[in-house]
CSV table of C-alpha atoms in Angstrom, one decimal:
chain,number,residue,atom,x,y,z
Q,1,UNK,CA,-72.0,-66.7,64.6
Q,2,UNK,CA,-75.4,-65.5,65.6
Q,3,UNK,CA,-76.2,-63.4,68.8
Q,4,UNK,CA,-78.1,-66.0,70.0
Q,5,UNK,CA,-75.4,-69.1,69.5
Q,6,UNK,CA,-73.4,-66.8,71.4
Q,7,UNK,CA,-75.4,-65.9,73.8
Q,8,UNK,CA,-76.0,-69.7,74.5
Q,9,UNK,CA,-72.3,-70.2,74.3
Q,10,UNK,CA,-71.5,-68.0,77.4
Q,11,UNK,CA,-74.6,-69.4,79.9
Q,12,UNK,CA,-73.4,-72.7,78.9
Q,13,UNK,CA,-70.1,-71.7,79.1
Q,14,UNK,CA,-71.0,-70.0,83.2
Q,15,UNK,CA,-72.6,-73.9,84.0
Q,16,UNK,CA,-69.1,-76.1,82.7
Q,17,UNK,CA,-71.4,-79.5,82.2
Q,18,UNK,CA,-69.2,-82.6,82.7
Q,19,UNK,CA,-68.4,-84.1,79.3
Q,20,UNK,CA,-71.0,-86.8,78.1
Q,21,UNK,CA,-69.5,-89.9,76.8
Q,22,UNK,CA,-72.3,-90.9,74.5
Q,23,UNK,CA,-72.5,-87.3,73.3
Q,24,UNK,CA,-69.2,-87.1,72.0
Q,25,UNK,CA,-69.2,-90.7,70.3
Q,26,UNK,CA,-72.2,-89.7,68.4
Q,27,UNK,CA,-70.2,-86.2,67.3
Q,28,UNK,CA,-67.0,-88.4,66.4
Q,29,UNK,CA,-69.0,-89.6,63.2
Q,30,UNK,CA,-70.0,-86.0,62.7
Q,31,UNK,CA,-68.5,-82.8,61.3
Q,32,UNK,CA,-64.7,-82.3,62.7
Q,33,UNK,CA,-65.1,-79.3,64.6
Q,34,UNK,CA,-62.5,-76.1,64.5
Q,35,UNK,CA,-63.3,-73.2,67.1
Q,36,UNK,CA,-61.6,-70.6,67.2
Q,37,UNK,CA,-62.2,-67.6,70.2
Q,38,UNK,CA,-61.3,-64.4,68.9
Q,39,UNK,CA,-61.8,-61.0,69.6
Q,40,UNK,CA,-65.2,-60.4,67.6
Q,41,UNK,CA,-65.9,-56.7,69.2
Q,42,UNK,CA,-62.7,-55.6,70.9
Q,43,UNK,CA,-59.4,-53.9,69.9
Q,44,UNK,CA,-58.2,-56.7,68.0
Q,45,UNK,CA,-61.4,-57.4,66.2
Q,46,UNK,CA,-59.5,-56.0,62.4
Q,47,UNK,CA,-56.3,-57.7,63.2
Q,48,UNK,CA,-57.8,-61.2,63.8
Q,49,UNK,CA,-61.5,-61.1,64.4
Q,50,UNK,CA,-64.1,-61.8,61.4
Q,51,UNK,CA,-61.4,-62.3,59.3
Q,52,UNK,CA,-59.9,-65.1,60.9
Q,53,UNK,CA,-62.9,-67.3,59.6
Q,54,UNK,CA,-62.8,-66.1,56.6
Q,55,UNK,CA,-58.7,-67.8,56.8
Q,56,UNK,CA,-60.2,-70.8,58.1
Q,57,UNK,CA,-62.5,-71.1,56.1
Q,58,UNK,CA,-60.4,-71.0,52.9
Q,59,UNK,CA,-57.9,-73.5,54.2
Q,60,UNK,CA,-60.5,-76.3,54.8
Q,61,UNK,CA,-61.8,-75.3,51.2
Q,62,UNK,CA,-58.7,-76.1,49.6
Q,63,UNK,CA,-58.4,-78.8,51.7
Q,64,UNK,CA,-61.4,-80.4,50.1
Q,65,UNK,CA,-63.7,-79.6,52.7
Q,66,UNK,CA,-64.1,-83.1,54.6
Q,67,UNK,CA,-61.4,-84.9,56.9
Q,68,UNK,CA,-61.0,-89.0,56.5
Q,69,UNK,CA,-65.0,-88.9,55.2
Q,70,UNK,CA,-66.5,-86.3,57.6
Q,71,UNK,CA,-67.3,-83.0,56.8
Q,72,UNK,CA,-65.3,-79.9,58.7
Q,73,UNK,CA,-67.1,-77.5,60.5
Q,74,UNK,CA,-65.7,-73.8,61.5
Q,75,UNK,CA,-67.3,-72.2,64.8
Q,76,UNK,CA,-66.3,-68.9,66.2
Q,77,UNK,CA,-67.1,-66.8,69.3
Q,78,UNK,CA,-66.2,-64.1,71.2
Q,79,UNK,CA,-63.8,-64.5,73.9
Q,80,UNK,CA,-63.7,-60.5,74.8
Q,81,UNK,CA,-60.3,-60.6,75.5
Q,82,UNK,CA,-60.6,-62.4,79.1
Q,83,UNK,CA,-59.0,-65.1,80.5
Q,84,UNK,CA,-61.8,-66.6,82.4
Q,85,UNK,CA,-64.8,-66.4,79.5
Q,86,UNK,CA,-62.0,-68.3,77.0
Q,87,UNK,CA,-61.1,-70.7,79.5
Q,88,UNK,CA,-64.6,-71.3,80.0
Q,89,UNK,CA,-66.0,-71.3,76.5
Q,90,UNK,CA,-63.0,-73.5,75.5
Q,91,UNK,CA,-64.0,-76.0,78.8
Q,92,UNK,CA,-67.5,-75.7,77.0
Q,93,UNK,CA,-66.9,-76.9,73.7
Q,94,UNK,CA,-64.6,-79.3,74.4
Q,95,UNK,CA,-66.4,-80.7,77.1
Q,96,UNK,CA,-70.4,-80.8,75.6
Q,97,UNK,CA,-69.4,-79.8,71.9
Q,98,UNK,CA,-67.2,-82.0,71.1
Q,99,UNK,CA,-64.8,-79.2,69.3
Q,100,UNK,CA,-61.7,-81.5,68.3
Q,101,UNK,CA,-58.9,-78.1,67.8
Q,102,UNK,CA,-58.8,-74.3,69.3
Q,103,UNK,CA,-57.4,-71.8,67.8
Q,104,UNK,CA,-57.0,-68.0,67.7
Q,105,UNK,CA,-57.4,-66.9,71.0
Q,106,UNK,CA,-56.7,-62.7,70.2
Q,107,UNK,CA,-55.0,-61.1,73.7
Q,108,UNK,CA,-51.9,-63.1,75.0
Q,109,UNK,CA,-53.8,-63.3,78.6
Q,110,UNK,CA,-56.6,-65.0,76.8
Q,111,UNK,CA,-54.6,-67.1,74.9
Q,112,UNK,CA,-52.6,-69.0,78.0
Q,113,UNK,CA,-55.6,-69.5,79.6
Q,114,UNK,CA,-57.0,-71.6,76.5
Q,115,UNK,CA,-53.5,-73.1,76.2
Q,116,UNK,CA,-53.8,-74.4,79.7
Q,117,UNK,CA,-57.6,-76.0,78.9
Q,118,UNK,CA,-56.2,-78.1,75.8
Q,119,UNK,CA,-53.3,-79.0,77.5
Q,120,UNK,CA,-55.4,-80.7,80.6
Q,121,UNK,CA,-58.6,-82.1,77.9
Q,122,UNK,CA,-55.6,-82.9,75.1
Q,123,UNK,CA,-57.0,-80.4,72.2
Q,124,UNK,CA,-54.3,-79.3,69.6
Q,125,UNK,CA,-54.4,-75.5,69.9
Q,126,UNK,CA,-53.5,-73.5,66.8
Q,127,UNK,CA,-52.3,-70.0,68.4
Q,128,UNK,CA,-51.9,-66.9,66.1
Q,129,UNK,CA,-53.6,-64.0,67.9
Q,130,UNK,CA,-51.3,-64.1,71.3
Q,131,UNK,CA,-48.4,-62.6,71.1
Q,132,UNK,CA,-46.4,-63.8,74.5
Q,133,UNK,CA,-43.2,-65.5,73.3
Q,134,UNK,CA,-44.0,-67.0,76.6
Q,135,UNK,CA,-46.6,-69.5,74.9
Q,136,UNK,CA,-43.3,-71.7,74.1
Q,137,UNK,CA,-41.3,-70.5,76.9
Q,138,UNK,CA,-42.2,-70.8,80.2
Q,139,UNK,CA,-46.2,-71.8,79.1
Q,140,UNK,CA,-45.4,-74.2,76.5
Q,141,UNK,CA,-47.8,-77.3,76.2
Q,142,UNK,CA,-47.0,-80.3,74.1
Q,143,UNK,CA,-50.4,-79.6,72.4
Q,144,UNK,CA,-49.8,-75.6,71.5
Q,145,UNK,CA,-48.5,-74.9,68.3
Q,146,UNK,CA,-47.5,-71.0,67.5
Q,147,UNK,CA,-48.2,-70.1,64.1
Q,148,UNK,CA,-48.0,-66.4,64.2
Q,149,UNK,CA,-45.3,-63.6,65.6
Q,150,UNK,CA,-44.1,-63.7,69.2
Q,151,UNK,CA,-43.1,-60.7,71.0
Q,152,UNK,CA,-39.2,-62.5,70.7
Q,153,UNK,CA,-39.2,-61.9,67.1
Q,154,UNK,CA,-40.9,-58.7,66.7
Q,155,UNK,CA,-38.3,-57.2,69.2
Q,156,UNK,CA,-35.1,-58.4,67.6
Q,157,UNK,CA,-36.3,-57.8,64.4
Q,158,UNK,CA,-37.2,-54.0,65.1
Q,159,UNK,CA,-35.3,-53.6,68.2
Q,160,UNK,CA,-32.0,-54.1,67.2
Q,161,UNK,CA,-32.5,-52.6,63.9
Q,162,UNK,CA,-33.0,-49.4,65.0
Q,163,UNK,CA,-30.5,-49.5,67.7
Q,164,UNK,CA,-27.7,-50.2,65.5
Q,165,UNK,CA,-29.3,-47.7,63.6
Q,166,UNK,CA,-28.8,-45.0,66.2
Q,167,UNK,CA,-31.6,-44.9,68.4
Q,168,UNK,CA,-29.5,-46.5,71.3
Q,169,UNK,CA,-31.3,-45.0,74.0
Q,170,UNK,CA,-35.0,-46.2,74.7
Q,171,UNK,CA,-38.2,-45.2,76.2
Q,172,UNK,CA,-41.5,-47.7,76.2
Q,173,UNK,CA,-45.4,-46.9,76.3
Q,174,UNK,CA,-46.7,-50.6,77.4
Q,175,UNK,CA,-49.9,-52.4,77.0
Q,176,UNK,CA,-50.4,-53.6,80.6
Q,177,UNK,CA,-51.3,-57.0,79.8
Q,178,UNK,CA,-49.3,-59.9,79.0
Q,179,UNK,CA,-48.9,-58.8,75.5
Q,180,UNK,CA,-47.3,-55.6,76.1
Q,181,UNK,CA,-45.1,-56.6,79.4
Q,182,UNK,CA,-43.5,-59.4,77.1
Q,183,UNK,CA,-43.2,-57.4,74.3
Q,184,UNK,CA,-41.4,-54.6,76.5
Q,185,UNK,CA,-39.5,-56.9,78.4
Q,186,UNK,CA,-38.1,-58.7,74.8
Q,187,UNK,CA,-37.5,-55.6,73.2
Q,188,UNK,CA,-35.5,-54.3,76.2
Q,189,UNK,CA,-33.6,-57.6,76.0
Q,190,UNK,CA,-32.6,-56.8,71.7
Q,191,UNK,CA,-32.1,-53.0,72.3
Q,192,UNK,CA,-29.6,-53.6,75.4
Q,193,UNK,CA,-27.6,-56.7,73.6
Q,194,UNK,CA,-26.9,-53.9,70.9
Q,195,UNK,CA,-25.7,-51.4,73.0
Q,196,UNK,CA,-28.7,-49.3,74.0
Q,197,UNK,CA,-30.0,-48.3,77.3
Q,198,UNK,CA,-33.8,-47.9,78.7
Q,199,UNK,CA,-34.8,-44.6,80.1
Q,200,UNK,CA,-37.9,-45.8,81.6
Q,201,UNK,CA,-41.4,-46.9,81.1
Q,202,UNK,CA,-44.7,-46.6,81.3
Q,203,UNK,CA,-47.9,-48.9,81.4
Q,204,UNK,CA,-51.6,-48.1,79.5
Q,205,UNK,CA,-54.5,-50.1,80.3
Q,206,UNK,CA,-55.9,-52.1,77.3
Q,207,UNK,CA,-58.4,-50.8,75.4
Q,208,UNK,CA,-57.1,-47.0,77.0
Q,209,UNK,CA,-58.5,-44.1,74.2
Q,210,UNK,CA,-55.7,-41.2,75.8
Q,211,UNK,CA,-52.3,-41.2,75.8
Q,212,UNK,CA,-51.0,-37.8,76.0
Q,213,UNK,CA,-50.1,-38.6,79.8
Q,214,UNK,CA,-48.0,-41.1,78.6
Q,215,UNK,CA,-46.8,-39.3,75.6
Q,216,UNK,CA,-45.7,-36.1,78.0
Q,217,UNK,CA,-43.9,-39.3,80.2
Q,218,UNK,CA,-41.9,-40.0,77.1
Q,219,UNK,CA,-40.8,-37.1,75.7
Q,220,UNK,CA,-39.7,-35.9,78.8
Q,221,UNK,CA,-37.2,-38.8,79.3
Q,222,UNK,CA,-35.4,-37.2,76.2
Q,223,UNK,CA,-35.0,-40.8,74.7
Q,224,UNK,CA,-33.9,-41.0,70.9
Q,225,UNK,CA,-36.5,-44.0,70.4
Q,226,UNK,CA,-39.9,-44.4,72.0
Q,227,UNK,CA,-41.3,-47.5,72.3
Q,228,UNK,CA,-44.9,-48.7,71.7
Q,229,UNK,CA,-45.5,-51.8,72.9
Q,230,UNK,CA,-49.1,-51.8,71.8
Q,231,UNK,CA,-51.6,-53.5,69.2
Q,232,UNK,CA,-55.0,-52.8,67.7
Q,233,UNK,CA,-56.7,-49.8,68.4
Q,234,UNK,CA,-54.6,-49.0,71.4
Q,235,UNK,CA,-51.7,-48.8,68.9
Q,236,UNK,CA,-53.8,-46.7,66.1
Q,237,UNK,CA,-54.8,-44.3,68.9
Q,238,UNK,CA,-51.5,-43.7,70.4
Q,239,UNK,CA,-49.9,-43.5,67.1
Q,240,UNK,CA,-52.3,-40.8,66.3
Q,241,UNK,CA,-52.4,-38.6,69.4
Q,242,UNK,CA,-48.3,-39.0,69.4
Q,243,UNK,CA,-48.3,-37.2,65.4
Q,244,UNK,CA,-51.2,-34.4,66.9
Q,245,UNK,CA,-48.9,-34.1,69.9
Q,246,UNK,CA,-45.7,-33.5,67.9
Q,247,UNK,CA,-43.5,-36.4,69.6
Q,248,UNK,CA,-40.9,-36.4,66.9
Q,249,UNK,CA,-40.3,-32.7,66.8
Q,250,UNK,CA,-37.8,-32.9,69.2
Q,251,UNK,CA,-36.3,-35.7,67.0
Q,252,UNK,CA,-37.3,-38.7,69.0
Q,253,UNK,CA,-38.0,-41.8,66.8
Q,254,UNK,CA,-41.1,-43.6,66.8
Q,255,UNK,CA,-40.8,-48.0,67.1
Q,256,UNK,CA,-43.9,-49.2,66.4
Q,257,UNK,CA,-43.5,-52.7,67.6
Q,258,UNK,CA,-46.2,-54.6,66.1
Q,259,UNK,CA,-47.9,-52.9,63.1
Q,260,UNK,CA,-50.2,-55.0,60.5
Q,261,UNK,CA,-51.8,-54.1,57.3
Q,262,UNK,CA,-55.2,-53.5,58.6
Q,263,UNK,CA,-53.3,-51.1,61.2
Q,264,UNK,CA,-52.0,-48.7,58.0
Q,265,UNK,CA,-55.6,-48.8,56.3
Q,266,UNK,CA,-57.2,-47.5,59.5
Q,267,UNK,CA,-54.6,-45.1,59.9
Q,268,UNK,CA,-53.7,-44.1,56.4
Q,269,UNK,CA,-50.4,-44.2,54.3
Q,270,UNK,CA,-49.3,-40.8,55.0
Q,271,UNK,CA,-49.7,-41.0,58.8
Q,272,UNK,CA,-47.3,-44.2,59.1
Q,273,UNK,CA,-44.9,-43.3,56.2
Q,274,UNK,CA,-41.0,-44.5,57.6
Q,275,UNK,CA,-42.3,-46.4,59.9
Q,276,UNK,CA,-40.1,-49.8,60.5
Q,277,UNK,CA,-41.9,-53.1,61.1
Q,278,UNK,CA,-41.1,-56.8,61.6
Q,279,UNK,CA,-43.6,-59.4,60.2
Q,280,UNK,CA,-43.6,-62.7,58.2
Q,281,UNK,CA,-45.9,-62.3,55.9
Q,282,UNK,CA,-47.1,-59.4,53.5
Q,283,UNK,CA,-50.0,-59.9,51.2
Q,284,UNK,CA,-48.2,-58.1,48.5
Q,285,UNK,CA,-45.1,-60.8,49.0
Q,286,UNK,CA,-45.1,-63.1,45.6
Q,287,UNK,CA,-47.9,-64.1,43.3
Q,288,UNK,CA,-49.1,-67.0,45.7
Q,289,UNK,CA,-49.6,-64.4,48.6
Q,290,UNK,CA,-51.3,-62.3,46.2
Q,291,UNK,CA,-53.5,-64.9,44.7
Q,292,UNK,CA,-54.8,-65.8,48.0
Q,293,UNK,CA,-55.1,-62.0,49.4
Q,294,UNK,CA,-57.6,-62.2,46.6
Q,295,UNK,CA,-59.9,-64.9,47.5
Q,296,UNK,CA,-59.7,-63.2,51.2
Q,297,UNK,CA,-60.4,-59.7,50.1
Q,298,UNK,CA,-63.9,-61.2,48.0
Q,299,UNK,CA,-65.0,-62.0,51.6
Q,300,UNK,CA,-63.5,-58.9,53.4
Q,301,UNK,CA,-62.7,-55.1,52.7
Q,302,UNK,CA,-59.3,-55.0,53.6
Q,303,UNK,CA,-56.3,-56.9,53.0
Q,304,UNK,CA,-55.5,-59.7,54.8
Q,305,UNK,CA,-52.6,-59.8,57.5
Q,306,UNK,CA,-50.0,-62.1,59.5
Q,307,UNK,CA,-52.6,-63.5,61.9
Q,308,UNK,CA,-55.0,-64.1,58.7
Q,309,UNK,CA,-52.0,-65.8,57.3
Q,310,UNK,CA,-51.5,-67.8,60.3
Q,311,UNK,CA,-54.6,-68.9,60.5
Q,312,UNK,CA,-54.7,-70.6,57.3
Q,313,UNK,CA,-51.3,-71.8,57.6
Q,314,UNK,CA,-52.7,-73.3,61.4
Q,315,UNK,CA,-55.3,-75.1,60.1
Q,316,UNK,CA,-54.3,-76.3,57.1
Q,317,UNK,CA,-51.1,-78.0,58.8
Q,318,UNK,CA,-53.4,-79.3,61.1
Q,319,UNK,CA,-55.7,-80.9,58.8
Q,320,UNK,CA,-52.9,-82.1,57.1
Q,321,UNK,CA,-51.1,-84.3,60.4
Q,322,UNK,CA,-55.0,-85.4,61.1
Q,323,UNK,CA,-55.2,-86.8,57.2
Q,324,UNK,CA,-51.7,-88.2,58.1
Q,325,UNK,CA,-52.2,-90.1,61.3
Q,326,UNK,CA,-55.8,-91.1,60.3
Q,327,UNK,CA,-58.0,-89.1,63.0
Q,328,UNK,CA,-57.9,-86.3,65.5
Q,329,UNK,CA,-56.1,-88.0,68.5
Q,330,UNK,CA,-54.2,-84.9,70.2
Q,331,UNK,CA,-50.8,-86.7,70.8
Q,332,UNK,CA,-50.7,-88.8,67.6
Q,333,UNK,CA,-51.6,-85.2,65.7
Q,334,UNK,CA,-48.9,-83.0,67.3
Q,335,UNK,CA,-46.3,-85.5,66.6
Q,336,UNK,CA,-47.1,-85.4,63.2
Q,337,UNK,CA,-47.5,-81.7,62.9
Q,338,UNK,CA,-43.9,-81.7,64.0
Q,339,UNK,CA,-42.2,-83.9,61.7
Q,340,UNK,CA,-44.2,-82.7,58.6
Q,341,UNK,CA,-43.1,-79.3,57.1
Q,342,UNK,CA,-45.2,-76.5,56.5
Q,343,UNK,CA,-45.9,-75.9,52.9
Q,344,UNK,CA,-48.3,-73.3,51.8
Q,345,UNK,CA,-48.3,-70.1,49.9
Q,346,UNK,CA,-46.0,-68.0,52.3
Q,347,UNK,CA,-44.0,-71.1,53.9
Q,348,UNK,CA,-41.6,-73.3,52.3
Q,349,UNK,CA,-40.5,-76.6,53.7
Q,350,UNK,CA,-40.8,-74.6,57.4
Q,351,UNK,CA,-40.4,-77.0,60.8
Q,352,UNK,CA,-42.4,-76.7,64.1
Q,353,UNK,CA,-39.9,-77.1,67.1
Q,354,UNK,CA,-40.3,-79.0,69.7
Q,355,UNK,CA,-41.4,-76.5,71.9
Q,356,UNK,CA,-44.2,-75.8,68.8
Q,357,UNK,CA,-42.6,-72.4,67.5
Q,358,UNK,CA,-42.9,-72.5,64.0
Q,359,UNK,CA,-40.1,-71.3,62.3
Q,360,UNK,CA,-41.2,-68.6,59.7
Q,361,UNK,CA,-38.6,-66.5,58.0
Q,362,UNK,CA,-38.9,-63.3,59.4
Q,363,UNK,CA,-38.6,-59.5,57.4
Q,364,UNK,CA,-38.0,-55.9,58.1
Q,365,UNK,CA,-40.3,-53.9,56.3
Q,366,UNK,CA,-40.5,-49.8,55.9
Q,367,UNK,CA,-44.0,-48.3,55.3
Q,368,UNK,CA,-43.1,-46.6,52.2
Q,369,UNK,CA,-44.6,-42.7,50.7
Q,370,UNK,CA,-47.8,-42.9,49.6
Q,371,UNK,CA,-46.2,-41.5,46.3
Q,372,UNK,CA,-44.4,-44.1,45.6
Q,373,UNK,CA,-47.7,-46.9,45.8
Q,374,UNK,CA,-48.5,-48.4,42.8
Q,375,UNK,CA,-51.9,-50.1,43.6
Q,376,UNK,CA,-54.2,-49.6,46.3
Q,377,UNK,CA,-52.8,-51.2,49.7
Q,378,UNK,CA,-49.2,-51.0,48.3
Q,379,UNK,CA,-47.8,-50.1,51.5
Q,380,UNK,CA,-44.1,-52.0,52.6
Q,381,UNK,CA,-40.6,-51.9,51.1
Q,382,UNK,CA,-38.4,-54.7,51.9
Q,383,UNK,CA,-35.6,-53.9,53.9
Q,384,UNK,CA,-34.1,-57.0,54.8
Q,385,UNK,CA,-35.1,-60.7,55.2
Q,386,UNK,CA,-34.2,-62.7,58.6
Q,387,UNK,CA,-33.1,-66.1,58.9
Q,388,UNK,CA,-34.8,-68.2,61.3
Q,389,UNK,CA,-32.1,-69.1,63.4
Q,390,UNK,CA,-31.6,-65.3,64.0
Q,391,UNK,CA,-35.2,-64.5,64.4
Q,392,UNK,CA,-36.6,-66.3,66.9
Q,393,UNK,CA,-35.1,-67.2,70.4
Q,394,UNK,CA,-33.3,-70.4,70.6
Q,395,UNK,CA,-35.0,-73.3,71.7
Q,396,UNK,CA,-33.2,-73.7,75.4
Q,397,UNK,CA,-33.2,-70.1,76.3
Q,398,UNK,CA,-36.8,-70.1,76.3
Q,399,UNK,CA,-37.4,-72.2,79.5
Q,400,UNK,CA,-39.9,-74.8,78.0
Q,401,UNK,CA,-40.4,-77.8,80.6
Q,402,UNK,CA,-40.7,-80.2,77.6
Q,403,UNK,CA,-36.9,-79.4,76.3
Q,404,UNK,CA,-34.7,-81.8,78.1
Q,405,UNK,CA,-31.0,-81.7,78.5
């Protein structure tokens, strides 16, 4: 997107014109529309950002590139990470645009703000930057569909590993956003149902470029396991400052609670050797993830990861249920994105639930030696895989109005 289509984006974005009737009829025999509002300049920009386009585009590529005769269009713009300009740039496209699905959406704030616009104008909305497992709790919306982690997942899967692993007592450096107090309150949750205990925590503002106030805080508290409940640069920076200020020298652990591949190539090998993630995808996975790392990495310098992934996997499903159900109509589309599968190169016959969690198989991955790489990027060793019924929360525990009974 160019500076000046987003700079027209935001003013139109600050006016929220009512919808024009005509307008939109003469766009429903034009290009289907896909926006997606990332971070384009912010601490997520690597994670999701540019590449997320790039995802996008490749899944309406392979889907042939038009939609029941009408060509597909991506648009992308910067939501900066606020609730208020992606509520409003959502309201804006939908509204004057004619943008038939959302997606993206970067922080979690962000994200349940655009969630809340799509369920009142009845837009699909494919999320896979937000985090919040509260997007199909609490938040849920018959029209949001959650293709990438959740903060659920991501703190069973690392949280009770390392707990039964010996790091039963806990101490959390938190993102203070709704990212970080979901992802601290979920790992808290896994790390107590194993038999830990919490020493304490401590909140960082986003975007925050010193931590060794909060690194003092932690050490201090004398827990085995320190928690970061961080992502994107604010992760890479504590991460960092935590090696320089010698955190694990008094034999405290490090739980890096959401780590992707693009967080290892900024950081290096070396610096995250040992360190234990959860994700559900890995570029490196099979030959189909590798194939289509390939195609990514011709458009980008780095390897692709889970929100990348989920991206792809978003839209394509997507496009897929619209095919199905002959058009774009909201509640005809997310019926049929639940009762169709997912079926692409990572997913195999996986089910959207009815609160829209998709059900991914989960895996615990250790960042391996740089000695031991065999190709460039060869960064994870397998440590076990998660079955979906253990790796995400079950369905009524979540508190989704739309669960009944």
């Amino acid at each position: 997107m160019s500076r000046i289509e987003r700079r027209a984006l935001l003013a139109g974005a600050t006016a929220l014109p009512l919808a024009r009737p005509g307008l939109l009829r003469a766009q429903a025999r034009g290009p289907v529309q896909i926006g997606l509002l990332s971070d384009m300049s912010g601490p997520f920009r690597d994670v999701g950002g540019p590449g997320n386009r790039v995802a996008a585009e490749l899944a309406v590529q392979d889907f042939g590139g038009s939609l029941l005769g009408r060509p597909i269009t991506v648009r992308q713009a910067d939501g900066q990470n606020r609730a208020d300009v992606s509520a409003a740039l959502a309201r804006e496209w939908i509204d004057s645009l004619g943008v038939d699905v959302l997606a993206d959406g970067a922080a979690s704030s962000s994200g349940l703000a655009i969630q809340e616009v799509c369920r009142e104008k009845k837009r699909i909305y494919i999320i896979t930057g937000p985090a919040t497992s509260d997007m199909t709790g609490a938040k849920c919306s018959p029209y949001g569909m959650h293709f990438g982690f959740d903060t659920y997942a991501l703190a069973h899967g690392t949280g009770t590993a390392l707990t039964r692993s010996g790091g039963d007592s806990w101490y959390f450096i938190t993102s203070d956003y709704a990212f970080g107090h979901a992802l601290e309150r979920d790992t808290m949750a896994a790390v107590r149902a194993a038999g830990g205990k919490v020493l304490g925590a401590v909140r960082a503002p986003l975007n925050n470029a010193d931590f060794s106030s909060f690194l003092i805080q932690a050490r201090a508290s004398g827990a085995k396991v320190v928690g970061f409940a961080l992502a994107g640069i604010d992760l890479q920076n504590c991460i960092k400052q935590a090696a320089e200020f010698g955190l694990t020298r008094g034999g405290a652990r490090i739980a890096t609670l959401l780590v992707q591949v693009t967080d290892i190539v900024a950081l290096g090998q070396k610096t995250c050797e040992g360190m234990v993630l959860t994700d559900s995808f890995y570029w490196d996975l099979n030959d189909a993830t590798r194939a289509w790392a390939k195609r990514y990495m011709a458009r980008m310098t780095t390897p692709p990861g889970l929100q990348h992934a989920a991206m792809y996997t978003g839209v394509t499903h997507w496009l897929k249920a619209a095919r199905e159900v002959g058009g774009t109509d909201a509640d005809a589309v997310a019926a049929a994105m639940k009762a169709m599968p997912v079926n692409d190169m990572y997913n195999a016959d996986v089910r959207i639930r009815e609160d829209g969690r998709t059900l991914h198989r989960m895996y615990l991955w250790q960042i391996k030696p740089e000695a031991e790489a065999r190709h460039p990027y060869d960064y994870c060793k397998l440590i076990t895989s998660i079955a979906p019924e253990e790796a995400w929360r079950p369905l009524r525990e979540g508190g989704c109005p739309l669960i009944r009974g």
